[in-house]
């Protein structure tokens, strides 16, 4: 079953714009992770934020976590054509394995 | 260092057949997990193995089985294939104390 639900399902922006994707989940978590997937191939880990953290940065990525609302957002600043991919949030709680959402398909138009 | 490798890349089978997918983790990673990703969906957890023992199993029928070898590589076996088993099968490895997982490129299975 899917734990997270990403919003929007698809997003199309111009190169240089910022892209924001949201993720909502249902149960308490240990941490929330964001992954990127290019063209239906393997996933690449982007960033992990723990349940006691509220914001985290990595390069052009900024992730926020609101455990009271059970939601997270991923912001990609100054987007590039190479950022075109599907983005998934995934959560862990206790000793459970990663539970993924359905993903957001991002298209960055040059 | 080499990343997670999977073989084969693509596979076409017919209903009722059996398939074996293989995965080699990153050197030093003792945990291997398998996921099924149907088109348009996120990956769904199938199995996790650590030190050759099953640590977790997702909501998949008994037709799905897996094992981990002494060198930490792993096989996923699926018997009596159904059309609905058509998917991208992803293998991921991780360190025991870390939650982030490193994924292989996947095996695209098509069942006709």
PDB file of C-alpha atoms in Angstrom:
ATOM      1  CA  UNK A   1       0.000   0.000   0.000  1.00  0.00           C
ATOM      2  CA  UNK A   2       1.124   3.563  -0.616  1.00  0.00           C
ATOM      3  CA  UNK A   3       1.847   5.631   2.453  1.00  0.00           C
ATOM      4  CA  UNK A   4       2.673   8.941   0.838  1.00  0.00           C
ATOM      5  CA  UNK A   5       0.700  10.897  -1.687  1.00  0.00           C
ATOM      6  CA  UNK A   6       2.597  13.395  -3.790  1.00  0.00           C
ATOM      7  CA  UNK A   7       0.979  16.514  -5.133  1.00  0.00           C
ATOM      8  CA  UNK A   8       0.809  17.503  -7.918  1.00  0.00           C
ATOM      9  CA  UNK A   9       0.899  14.315  -9.986  1.00  0.00           C
ATOM     10  CA  UNK A  10       2.583  16.235 -12.793  1.00  0.00           C
ATOM     11  CA  UNK A  11       4.334  19.597 -12.989  1.00  0.00           C
ATOM     12  CA  UNK A  12       5.677  21.456 -15.996  1.00  0.00           C
ATOM     13  CA  UNK A  13       7.894  24.532 -15.569  1.00  0.00           C
ATOM     14  CA  UNK A  14      10.392  26.627 -17.485  1.00  0.00           C
ATOM     15  CA  UNK A  15      14.104  26.285 -16.913  1.00  0.00           C
ATOM     16  CA  UNK A  16      15.243  28.626 -14.142  1.00  0.00           C
ATOM     17  CA  UNK A  17      11.929  28.512 -12.269  1.00  0.00           C
ATOM     18  CA  UNK A  18      11.473  26.852  -8.902  1.00  0.00           C
ATOM     19  CA  UNK A  19       9.612  23.566  -8.566  1.00  0.00           C
ATOM     20  CA  UNK A  20       7.681  22.622  -5.443  1.00  0.00           C
ATOM     21  CA  UNK A  21       6.330  19.152  -4.772  1.00  0.00           C
ATOM     22  CA  UNK A  22       4.337  18.104  -1.748  1.00  0.00           C
ATOM     23  CA  UNK A  23       3.959  14.803   0.043  1.00  0.00           C
ATOM     24  CA  UNK A  24       1.387  13.773   2.622  1.00  0.00           C
ATOM     25  CA  UNK A  25       1.541  10.610   4.681  1.00  0.00           C
ATOM     26  CA  UNK A  26      -0.745   8.792   7.075  1.00  0.00           C
ATOM     27  CA  UNK A  27       1.138   7.390  10.070  1.00  0.00           C
ATOM     28  CA  UNK A  28       3.904   8.576  12.369  1.00  0.00           C
ATOM     29  CA  UNK A  29       7.348   8.267  10.862  1.00  0.00           C
ATOM     30  CA  UNK A  30      11.027   7.963  11.763  1.00  0.00           C
ATOM     31  CA  UNK A  31      12.146   9.832   8.693  1.00  0.00           C
ATOM     32  CA  UNK A  32      11.035  10.903   5.261  1.00  0.00           C
ATOM     33  CA  UNK A  33      13.173  10.606   2.158  1.00  0.00           C
ATOM     34  CA  UNK A  34      12.952  11.986  -1.356  1.00  0.00           C
ATOM     35  CA  UNK A  35      14.114  10.020  -4.378  1.00  0.00           C
ATOM     36  CA  UNK A  36      14.419  10.880  -8.077  1.00  0.00           C
ATOM     37  CA  UNK A  37      13.798   8.464 -10.937  1.00  0.00           C
ATOM     38  CA  UNK A  38      14.793   9.132 -14.518  1.00  0.00           C
ATOM     39  CA  UNK A  39      12.875   7.440 -17.336  1.00  0.00           C
ATOM     40  CA  UNK A  40      11.647   4.453 -15.331  1.00  0.00           C
ATOM     41  CA  UNK A  41      15.073   3.364 -14.203  1.00  0.00           C
ATOM     42  CA  UNK A  42      16.660   3.118 -10.771  1.00  0.00           C
ATOM     43  CA  UNK A  43      15.915   5.606  -8.026  1.00  0.00           C
ATOM     44  CA  UNK A  44      18.490   8.040  -6.713  1.00  0.00           C
ATOM     45  CA  UNK A  45      18.412   9.129  -3.098  1.00  0.00           C
ATOM     46  CA  UNK A  46      18.202  12.916  -2.791  1.00  0.00           C
ATOM     47  CA  UNK A  47      17.727  13.819   0.835  1.00  0.00           C
ATOM     48  CA  UNK A  48      16.574  12.426   4.173  1.00  0.00           C
ATOM     49  CA  UNK A  49      14.855  14.427   6.895  1.00  0.00           C
ATOM     50  CA  UNK A  50      14.268  12.993  10.333  1.00  0.00           C
ATOM     51  CA  UNK A  51      11.040  13.358  12.258  1.00  0.00           C
ATOM     52  CA  UNK A  52      12.651  15.803  14.699  1.00  0.00           C
ATOM     53  CA  UNK A  53      13.896  18.070  11.901  1.00  0.00           C
ATOM     54  CA  UNK A  54      11.849  20.789  10.228  1.00  0.00           C
ATOM     55  CA  UNK A  55      14.000  21.837   7.296  1.00  0.00           C
ATOM     56  CA  UNK A  56      17.006  20.548   5.421  1.00  0.00           C
ATOM     57  CA  UNK A  57      19.058  21.792   2.480  1.00  0.00           C
ATOM     58  CA  UNK A  58      21.238  20.061  -0.055  1.00  0.00           C
ATOM     59  CA  UNK A  59      22.525  22.144  -2.941  1.00  0.00           C
ATOM     60  CA  UNK A  60      19.481  23.397  -4.868  1.00  0.00           C
ATOM     61  CA  UNK A  61      17.145  21.210  -2.810  1.00  0.00           C
ATOM     62  CA  UNK A  62      15.192  22.322   0.214  1.00  0.00           C
ATOM     63  CA  UNK A  63      12.985  19.925   2.142  1.00  0.00           C
ATOM     64  CA  UNK A  64      10.559  20.811   4.901  1.00  0.00           C
ATOM     65  CA  UNK A  65       8.701  18.495   7.221  1.00  0.00           C
ATOM     66  CA  UNK A  66       5.575  19.255   9.250  1.00  0.00           C
ATOM     67  CA  UNK A  67       4.813  16.251  11.423  1.00  0.00           C
ATOM     68  CA  UNK A  68       1.681  17.886  12.849  1.00  0.00           C
ATOM     69  CA  UNK A  69       0.225  17.998   9.332  1.00  0.00           C
ATOM     70  CA  UNK A  70       1.957  14.790   8.229  1.00  0.00           C
ATOM     71  CA  UNK A  71       3.334  16.539   5.190  1.00  0.00           C
ATOM     72  CA  UNK A  72       6.602  17.407   3.502  1.00  0.00           C
ATOM     73  CA  UNK A  73       7.612  19.566   0.600  1.00  0.00           C
ATOM     74  CA  UNK A  74      10.544  19.414  -1.797  1.00  0.00           C
ATOM     75  CA  UNK A  75      11.694  22.633  -3.414  1.00  0.00           C
ATOM     76  CA  UNK A  76      14.090  22.586  -6.347  1.00  0.00           C
ATOM     77  CA  UNK A  77      15.446  26.046  -7.027  1.00  0.00           C
ATOM     78  CA  UNK A  78      16.647  27.345 -10.406  1.00  0.00           C
ATOM     79  CA  UNK A  79      15.505  24.206 -12.174  1.00  0.00           C
ATOM     80  CA  UNK A  80      17.386  22.763 -15.142  1.00  0.00           C
ATOM     81  CA  UNK A  81      16.302  20.498 -17.985  1.00  0.00           C
ATOM     82  CA  UNK A  82      18.320  17.733 -16.308  1.00  0.00           C
ATOM     83  CA  UNK A  83      15.935  17.901 -13.323  1.00  0.00           C
ATOM     84  CA  UNK A  84      13.209  16.378 -15.515  1.00  0.00           C
ATOM     85  CA  UNK A  85      12.292  13.165 -13.706  1.00  0.00           C
ATOM     86  CA  UNK A  86       9.782  11.590 -11.355  1.00  0.00           C
ATOM     87  CA  UNK A  87      10.164  12.457  -7.694  1.00  0.00           C
ATOM     88  CA  UNK A  88       8.999  10.173  -4.890  1.00  0.00           C
ATOM     89  CA  UNK A  89       8.704  10.625  -1.175  1.00  0.00           C
ATOM     90  CA  UNK A  90       9.211   7.579   1.013  1.00  0.00           C
ATOM     91  CA  UNK A  91       8.721   7.107   4.723  1.00  0.00           C
ATOM     92  CA  UNK A  92       9.945   4.712   7.378  1.00  0.00           C
ATOM     93  CA  UNK A  93       8.394   4.088  10.777  1.00  0.00           C
ATOM     94  CA  UNK A  94       9.688   1.667  13.372  1.00  0.00           C
ATOM     95  CA  UNK A  95      11.349  -1.195  11.560  1.00  0.00           C
ATOM     96  CA  UNK A  96       9.116  -0.995   8.525  1.00  0.00           C
ATOM     97  CA  UNK A  97      10.663  -0.822   5.067  1.00  0.00           C
ATOM     98  CA  UNK A  98      10.440   2.225   2.849  1.00  0.00           C
ATOM     99  CA  UNK A  99       6.892   3.041   1.782  1.00  0.00           C
ATOM    100  CA  UNK A 100       6.700   5.147  -1.360  1.00  0.00           C
ATOM    101  CA  UNK A 101       4.120   7.511  -2.725  1.00  0.00           C
ATOM    102  CA  UNK A 102       2.964   7.556  -6.342  1.00  0.00           C
ATOM    103  CA  UNK A 103       5.347  10.302  -7.352  1.00  0.00           C
ATOM    104  CA  UNK A 104       5.324  13.668  -9.094  1.00  0.00           C
ATOM    105  CA  UNK A 105       6.409  13.844 -12.739  1.00  0.00           C
ATOM    106  CA  UNK A 106       8.432  17.012 -13.249  1.00  0.00           C
ATOM    107  CA  UNK A 107       9.115  18.382 -16.718  1.00  0.00           C
ATOM    108  CA  UNK A 108      11.553  21.265 -17.029  1.00  0.00           C
ATOM    109  CA  UNK A 109      11.328  22.948 -20.403  1.00  0.00           C
ATOM    110  CA  UNK A 110      14.449  24.590 -21.782  1.00  0.00           C
TER     111      UNK A 110
ATOM    112  CA  UNK B   1      33.007   1.882  -6.379  1.00  0.00           C
ATOM    113  CA  UNK B   2      30.432   0.060  -8.465  1.00  0.00           C
ATOM    114  CA  UNK B   3      26.820   0.722  -7.650  1.00  0.00           C
ATOM    115  CA  UNK B   4      24.076  -1.842  -7.262  1.00  0.00           C
ATOM    116  CA  UNK B   5      23.910  -4.067 -10.323  1.00  0.00           C
ATOM    117  CA  UNK B   6      20.961  -6.077 -11.570  1.00  0.00           C
ATOM    118  CA  UNK B   7      20.550  -8.666 -14.276  1.00  0.00           C
ATOM    119  CA  UNK B   8      19.040  -9.079 -16.710  1.00  0.00           C
ATOM    120  CA  UNK B   9      18.052  -5.599 -17.856  1.00  0.00           C
ATOM    121  CA  UNK B  10      14.978  -6.752 -19.733  1.00  0.00           C
ATOM    122  CA  UNK B  11      13.085 -10.005 -19.709  1.00  0.00           C
ATOM    123  CA  UNK B  12      10.062 -11.291 -21.606  1.00  0.00           C
ATOM    124  CA  UNK B  13       8.202 -14.313 -20.283  1.00  0.00           C
ATOM    125  CA  UNK B  14       4.836 -15.947 -20.885  1.00  0.00           C
ATOM    126  CA  UNK B  15       2.143 -16.633 -18.328  1.00  0.00           C
ATOM    127  CA  UNK B  16       2.858 -19.612 -16.098  1.00  0.00           C
ATOM    128  CA  UNK B  17       6.624 -19.447 -16.513  1.00  0.00           C
ATOM    129  CA  UNK B  18       9.170 -18.882 -13.790  1.00  0.00           C
ATOM    130  CA  UNK B  19      11.709 -16.054 -13.578  1.00  0.00           C
ATOM    131  CA  UNK B  20      14.861 -15.388 -11.552  1.00  0.00           C
ATOM    132  CA  UNK B  21      16.194 -11.871 -11.130  1.00  0.00           C
ATOM    133  CA  UNK B  22      19.638 -11.159  -9.719  1.00  0.00           C
ATOM    134  CA  UNK B  23      21.133  -8.336  -7.722  1.00  0.00           C
ATOM    135  CA  UNK B  24      24.613  -7.488  -6.475  1.00  0.00           C
ATOM    136  CA  UNK B  25      24.772  -4.869  -3.716  1.00  0.00           C
ATOM    137  CA  UNK B  26      27.331  -2.178  -3.224  1.00  0.00           C
ATOM    138  CA  UNK B  27      30.481  -3.559  -1.634  1.00  0.00           C
ATOM    139  CA  UNK B  28      30.109  -3.479   2.143  1.00  0.00           C
ATOM    140  CA  UNK B  29      26.314  -3.360   2.080  1.00  0.00           C
ATOM    141  CA  UNK B  30      24.823  -6.377   3.819  1.00  0.00           C
ATOM    142  CA  UNK B  31      21.145  -5.475   3.416  1.00  0.00           C
ATOM    143  CA  UNK B  32      19.267  -6.009   0.156  1.00  0.00           C
ATOM    144  CA  UNK B  33      15.661  -5.099  -0.550  1.00  0.00           C
ATOM    145  CA  UNK B  34      13.439  -5.855  -3.525  1.00  0.00           C
ATOM    146  CA  UNK B  35      10.681  -3.632  -4.877  1.00  0.00           C
ATOM    147  CA  UNK B  36       8.092  -3.961  -7.613  1.00  0.00           C
ATOM    148  CA  UNK B  37       7.173  -0.854  -9.560  1.00  0.00           C
ATOM    149  CA  UNK B  38       4.149  -1.011 -11.807  1.00  0.00           C
ATOM    150  CA  UNK B  39       3.903   1.656 -14.496  1.00  0.00           C
ATOM    151  CA  UNK B  40       2.672   4.945 -13.072  1.00  0.00           C
ATOM    152  CA  UNK B  41       3.050   3.878  -9.438  1.00  0.00           C
ATOM    153  CA  UNK B  42       5.697   4.137  -6.770  1.00  0.00           C
ATOM    154  CA  UNK B  43       7.824   1.131  -5.814  1.00  0.00           C
ATOM    155  CA  UNK B  44       6.156  -1.477  -3.601  1.00  0.00           C
ATOM    156  CA  UNK B  45       8.251  -3.374  -1.055  1.00  0.00           C
ATOM    157  CA  UNK B  46       8.573  -7.125  -1.654  1.00  0.00           C
ATOM    158  CA  UNK B  47      11.418  -8.441   0.530  1.00  0.00           C
ATOM    159  CA  UNK B  48      14.325  -7.358   2.664  1.00  0.00           C
ATOM    160  CA  UNK B  49      17.291  -9.570   3.499  1.00  0.00           C
ATOM    161  CA  UNK B  50      20.080  -8.887   5.934  1.00  0.00           C
ATOM    162  CA  UNK B  51      22.957 -11.261   6.576  1.00  0.00           C
ATOM    163  CA  UNK B  52      21.147 -13.928   4.530  1.00  0.00           C
ATOM    164  CA  UNK B  53      18.038 -13.819   6.678  1.00  0.00           C
ATOM    165  CA  UNK B  54      14.659 -12.465   5.672  1.00  0.00           C
ATOM    166  CA  UNK B  55      13.976  -9.300   7.636  1.00  0.00           C
ATOM    167  CA  UNK B  56      10.708  -8.285   6.061  1.00  0.00           C
ATOM    168  CA  UNK B  57       8.125  -9.271   3.507  1.00  0.00           C
ATOM    169  CA  UNK B  58       5.573  -7.137   1.753  1.00  0.00           C
ATOM    170  CA  UNK B  59       2.046  -8.031   0.746  1.00  0.00           C
ATOM    171  CA  UNK B  60       2.930 -10.345  -2.133  1.00  0.00           C
ATOM    172  CA  UNK B  61       1.760 -13.926  -2.784  1.00  0.00           C
ATOM    173  CA  UNK B  62       3.878 -16.995  -2.068  1.00  0.00           C
ATOM    174  CA  UNK B  63       4.748 -17.156  -5.760  1.00  0.00           C
ATOM    175  CA  UNK B  64       7.378 -14.573  -4.865  1.00  0.00           C
ATOM    176  CA  UNK B  65      10.458 -15.776  -3.024  1.00  0.00           C
ATOM    177  CA  UNK B  66      13.972 -14.536  -2.524  1.00  0.00           C
ATOM    178  CA  UNK B  67      17.263 -15.453  -0.976  1.00  0.00           C
ATOM    179  CA  UNK B  68      20.581 -13.844  -0.140  1.00  0.00           C
ATOM    180  CA  UNK B  69      23.916 -15.513  -0.651  1.00  0.00           C
ATOM    181  CA  UNK B  70      27.082 -15.434   1.509  1.00  0.00           C
ATOM    182  CA  UNK B  71      28.529 -12.689  -0.719  1.00  0.00           C
ATOM    183  CA  UNK B  72      25.321 -10.664  -0.035  1.00  0.00           C
ATOM    184  CA  UNK B  73      24.071 -10.893  -3.594  1.00  0.00           C
ATOM    185  CA  UNK B  74      20.429 -11.800  -3.911  1.00  0.00           C
ATOM    186  CA  UNK B  75      17.916 -13.506  -6.165  1.00  0.00           C
ATOM    187  CA  UNK B  76      14.228 -12.826  -6.545  1.00  0.00           C
ATOM    188  CA  UNK B  77      12.164 -15.709  -7.897  1.00  0.00           C
ATOM    189  CA  UNK B  78       8.651 -15.488  -9.215  1.00  0.00           C
ATOM    190  CA  UNK B  79       6.708 -18.640 -10.090  1.00  0.00           C
ATOM    191  CA  UNK B  80       3.588 -19.113 -12.187  1.00  0.00           C
ATOM    192  CA  UNK B  81       3.874 -15.678 -13.753  1.00  0.00           C
ATOM    193  CA  UNK B  82       0.741 -13.634 -14.290  1.00  0.00           C
ATOM    194  CA  UNK B  83       0.185 -10.731 -16.647  1.00  0.00           C
ATOM    195  CA  UNK B  84       0.006  -8.472 -13.585  1.00  0.00           C
ATOM    196  CA  UNK B  85       3.579  -9.342 -12.665  1.00  0.00           C
ATOM    197  CA  UNK B  86       4.757  -7.166 -15.535  1.00  0.00           C
ATOM    198  CA  UNK B  87       6.714  -4.399 -13.850  1.00  0.00           C
ATOM    199  CA  UNK B  88      10.101  -2.901 -13.130  1.00  0.00           C
ATOM    200  CA  UNK B  89      11.798  -4.881 -10.362  1.00  0.00           C
ATOM    201  CA  UNK B  90      14.203  -2.825  -8.321  1.00  0.00           C
ATOM    202  CA  UNK B  91      16.890  -3.991  -5.965  1.00  0.00           C
ATOM    203  CA  UNK B  92      18.346  -1.700  -3.318  1.00  0.00           C
ATOM    204  CA  UNK B  93      21.173  -2.108  -0.849  1.00  0.00           C
ATOM    205  CA  UNK B  94      21.929  -0.247   2.330  1.00  0.00           C
ATOM    206  CA  UNK B  95      24.180  -0.148   5.338  1.00  0.00           C
ATOM    207  CA  UNK B  96      22.642  -1.646   8.478  1.00  0.00           C
ATOM    208  CA  UNK B  97      22.630   1.588  10.436  1.00  0.00           C
ATOM    209  CA  UNK B  98      21.358   3.808   7.625  1.00  0.00           C
ATOM    210  CA  UNK B  99      17.883   4.263   6.182  1.00  0.00           C
ATOM    211  CA  UNK B 100      18.884   5.617   2.784  1.00  0.00           C
ATOM    212  CA  UNK B 101      18.872   2.991   0.090  1.00  0.00           C
ATOM    213  CA  UNK B 102      20.909   2.732  -3.089  1.00  0.00           C
ATOM    214  CA  UNK B 103      18.966   1.391  -6.026  1.00  0.00           C
ATOM    215  CA  UNK B 104      20.064  -0.593  -9.027  1.00  0.00           C
ATOM    216  CA  UNK B 105      18.829   0.201 -12.552  1.00  0.00           C
ATOM    217  CA  UNK B 106      16.095  -2.411 -12.329  1.00  0.00           C
ATOM    218  CA  UNK B 107      14.929  -5.356 -14.404  1.00  0.00           C
ATOM    219  CA  UNK B 108      12.007  -4.698 -16.736  1.00  0.00           C
ATOM    220  CA  UNK B 109       9.840  -7.849 -16.757  1.00  0.00           C
ATOM    221  CA  UNK B 110       7.143  -8.239 -19.384  1.00  0.00           C
ATOM    222  CA  UNK B 111       4.724 -11.146 -19.076  1.00  0.00           C
ATOM    223  CA  UNK B 112       2.788 -12.003 -22.241  1.00  0.00           C
TER     224      UNK B 112
END
